[in-house]
């Protein structure tokens, strides 16, 4: 099938087989290797992207289901050489170690702050459910999300 | 893993979807809604359909009050039940339960119809649906069919839906204004399926209904005086042991969930 979508503002038109997941399409056909393959089963959140401005696990969506959609990866939120404020907070607080979970954490937490679901530490932790991090123990991620919420996120 | 190849159809009407399902002949045609159960199952090789029929362009989503019922369109996502103010007002029990479904991204895409059609015995929303009572609205080759919720769940991942039927909506009975509702779940982590969960509706006279999930092959419904129900639940359920917990522990959890859901419902009725 022919698939047309907007990836980080760029129009793509590519043939794709129906059984290819959006994750595999983005990584293997569209070169978006910032989207990570963790579990492939919807559990870990490493593959998080925005699909029409809603956070989804790209491994749990078929590429053909994104026909006509606007897809944004973490790269849409960082300019050339500049970082998104949440990325900056994560780095400054030591919340990035291996970094494999980070693209998913960034997108998931941007959505949580946008929806007003980062009011306190408990709600931040709840909204991080399904963003598995094997390195940091989450404490510093929660602090970074709080700082982002209190800074730019609140604007 | 990479799913086995299949054909993919994106019908523009329910009739077209049904005719693709009915016309599949010997091929295994399956509906895909949010894909939050199905796509992982495809990747794991646990589902091997020949054709997928995508409901996403049918505009079956939405929630509206109809007389004493609330009609939930099949593709209404868990997140809408959780966060939409009007949905929360109409269906507080579903709002509380939806919060426990998977993680935020699963809730952003997973649908109410998909959750009911999938019929995982540990899923929260089938439990809420049975606690409300009402009907599933299905479309098949013969047109519309209404299936009472009490007769919808037949067993592990098994429902009364035919292979050529599309679940288009669910109509839930609204409990009387004077009654209260409550939900309680015990799970290992915030985003896991329930080890056990319970949805309760309590009338001001103390008569109650509680529905248990995770402790049988389908949602289990109990009725009686509020104070007697938890013990009755614990005596009646026959959960199986699994890799996480023993049967005896799960039976205890059933009683605990019933007690806490009923307590919350009683409080809600008094409020
Ligand atoms: C990591 C993870 C954690 C999860 N945790 C939970 C949890 O805690 N609790 C819980 O309840 N669920 C959980 N889920 C599952 C999730 O709730 C799914 O959204 C839901 O079970 C299925 O809805 P769907 O729209 O995604 O259906 P799909 O995956 O698209 O379909 C599921 C099944 O239902 C059929 N189907 C779907 N819609 C229709 C329809 N309208 N008519 C006829 N047949 C239909 C499909 O053919 C398929 O067999 C989890 C999923 C993941 C990936
Ligand atoms: S790779 Fe998609 S959730 Fe883990
Ligand atoms: S930083 Fe390594 S998984 Fe989170």
Short mmCIF file of C-alpha atoms in Angstrom, two decimals, chain A residues 35-132:
data_model
loop_
_atom_site.label_atom_id
_atom_site.label_comp_id
_atom_site.label_asym_id
_atom_site.label_seq_id
_atom_site.Cartn_x
_atom_site.Cartn_y
_atom_site.Cartn_z
CA UNK A 35 12.41 6.22 18.05
CA UNK A 36 13.65 3.25 20.08
CA UNK A 37 12.73 -0.41 19.88
CA UNK A 38 12.51 -1.77 23.42
CA UNK A 39 9.95 -4.50 24.02
CA UNK A 40 7.82 -4.40 20.87
CA UNK A 41 4.74 -5.18 23.02
CA UNK A 42 3.48 -1.83 24.31
CA UNK A 43 5.09 -2.21 27.74
CA UNK A 44 8.22 -0.03 27.81
CA UNK A 45 7.40 3.29 26.10
CA UNK A 46 10.78 3.58 24.33
CA UNK A 47 8.96 3.83 20.98
CA UNK A 48 6.66 6.73 22.00
CA UNK A 49 5.69 9.17 19.22
CA UNK A 50 2.91 11.71 18.81
CA UNK A 51 0.27 10.61 16.34
CA UNK A 52 -1.94 13.60 15.55
CA UNK A 53 -0.68 15.19 18.78
CA UNK A 54 -1.52 12.15 20.95
CA UNK A 55 1.25 10.04 22.52
CA UNK A 56 1.19 6.41 21.33
CA UNK A 57 3.52 3.44 21.35
CA UNK A 58 4.68 3.15 17.73
CA UNK A 59 5.24 -0.60 18.15
CA UNK A 60 1.51 -1.02 18.84
CA UNK A 61 0.24 0.86 15.78
CA UNK A 62 0.38 -0.43 12.22
CA UNK A 63 2.08 1.97 9.82
CA UNK A 64 -1.00 1.90 7.56
CA UNK A 65 -3.08 3.14 10.49
CA UNK A 66 -1.08 6.39 10.38
CA UNK A 67 -2.30 7.19 6.85
CA UNK A 68 -2.79 10.95 6.56
CA UNK A 69 -1.58 11.56 10.11
CA UNK A 70 0.89 13.97 11.60
CA UNK A 71 3.68 12.00 13.28
CA UNK A 72 6.18 13.68 15.59
CA UNK A 73 9.23 12.09 17.15
CA UNK A 74 11.39 13.62 19.84
CA UNK A 75 13.34 15.36 17.06
CA UNK A 76 10.37 17.65 16.44
CA UNK A 77 10.95 19.15 19.89
CA UNK A 78 14.65 19.87 19.68
CA UNK A 79 16.05 22.31 17.15
CA UNK A 80 19.44 22.10 15.48
CA UNK A 81 21.91 22.21 18.34
CA UNK A 82 19.28 23.31 20.85
CA UNK A 83 17.36 21.13 23.28
CA UNK A 84 13.78 21.13 24.51
CA UNK A 85 13.55 22.57 28.07
CA UNK A 86 12.56 19.17 29.45
CA UNK A 87 15.60 17.57 27.81
CA UNK A 88 17.74 20.27 29.39
CA UNK A 89 16.24 19.58 32.84
CA UNK A 90 16.76 15.83 32.42
CA UNK A 91 20.43 16.32 31.59
CA UNK A 92 21.07 18.84 34.36
CA UNK A 93 19.55 16.57 36.99
CA UNK A 94 21.35 13.42 35.95
CA UNK A 95 18.10 11.83 34.76
CA UNK A 96 19.74 10.54 31.58
CA UNK A 97 22.10 7.63 31.94
CA UNK A 98 22.09 5.22 28.99
CA UNK A 99 19.40 7.42 27.39
CA UNK A 100 17.43 4.60 25.79
CA UNK A 101 14.19 5.49 27.60
CA UNK A 102 14.69 9.24 27.25
CA UNK A 103 12.87 9.98 23.95
CA UNK A 104 9.79 8.21 25.36
CA UNK A 105 10.08 9.92 28.73
CA UNK A 106 10.35 13.32 27.02
CA UNK A 107 7.28 12.85 24.80
CA UNK A 108 5.19 11.15 27.50
CA UNK A 109 5.96 13.89 30.02
CA UNK A 110 5.37 16.72 27.54
CA UNK A 111 1.89 15.26 27.05
CA UNK A 112 1.32 14.82 30.79
CA UNK A 113 2.23 18.46 31.50
CA UNK A 114 0.13 19.62 28.56
CA UNK A 115 -2.90 17.74 29.95
CA UNK A 116 -2.37 19.00 33.48
CA UNK A 117 -1.46 15.49 34.67
CA UNK A 118 1.79 16.45 36.39
CA UNK A 119 0.39 18.36 39.36
CA UNK A 120 2.34 16.53 42.05
CA UNK A 121 4.93 13.78 42.35
CA UNK A 122 2.34 11.03 42.56
CA UNK A 123 0.57 12.11 39.36
CA UNK A 124 3.91 12.50 37.59
CA UNK A 125 4.80 8.95 38.62
CA UNK A 126 1.42 7.75 37.39
CA UNK A 127 1.90 9.44 34.05
CA UNK A 128 5.34 7.81 33.76
CA UNK A 129 3.69 4.37 34.01
CA UNK A 130 4.75 2.46 30.93
CA UNK A 131 7.97 4.46 30.48
CA UNK A 132 10.41 1.89 31.78
#
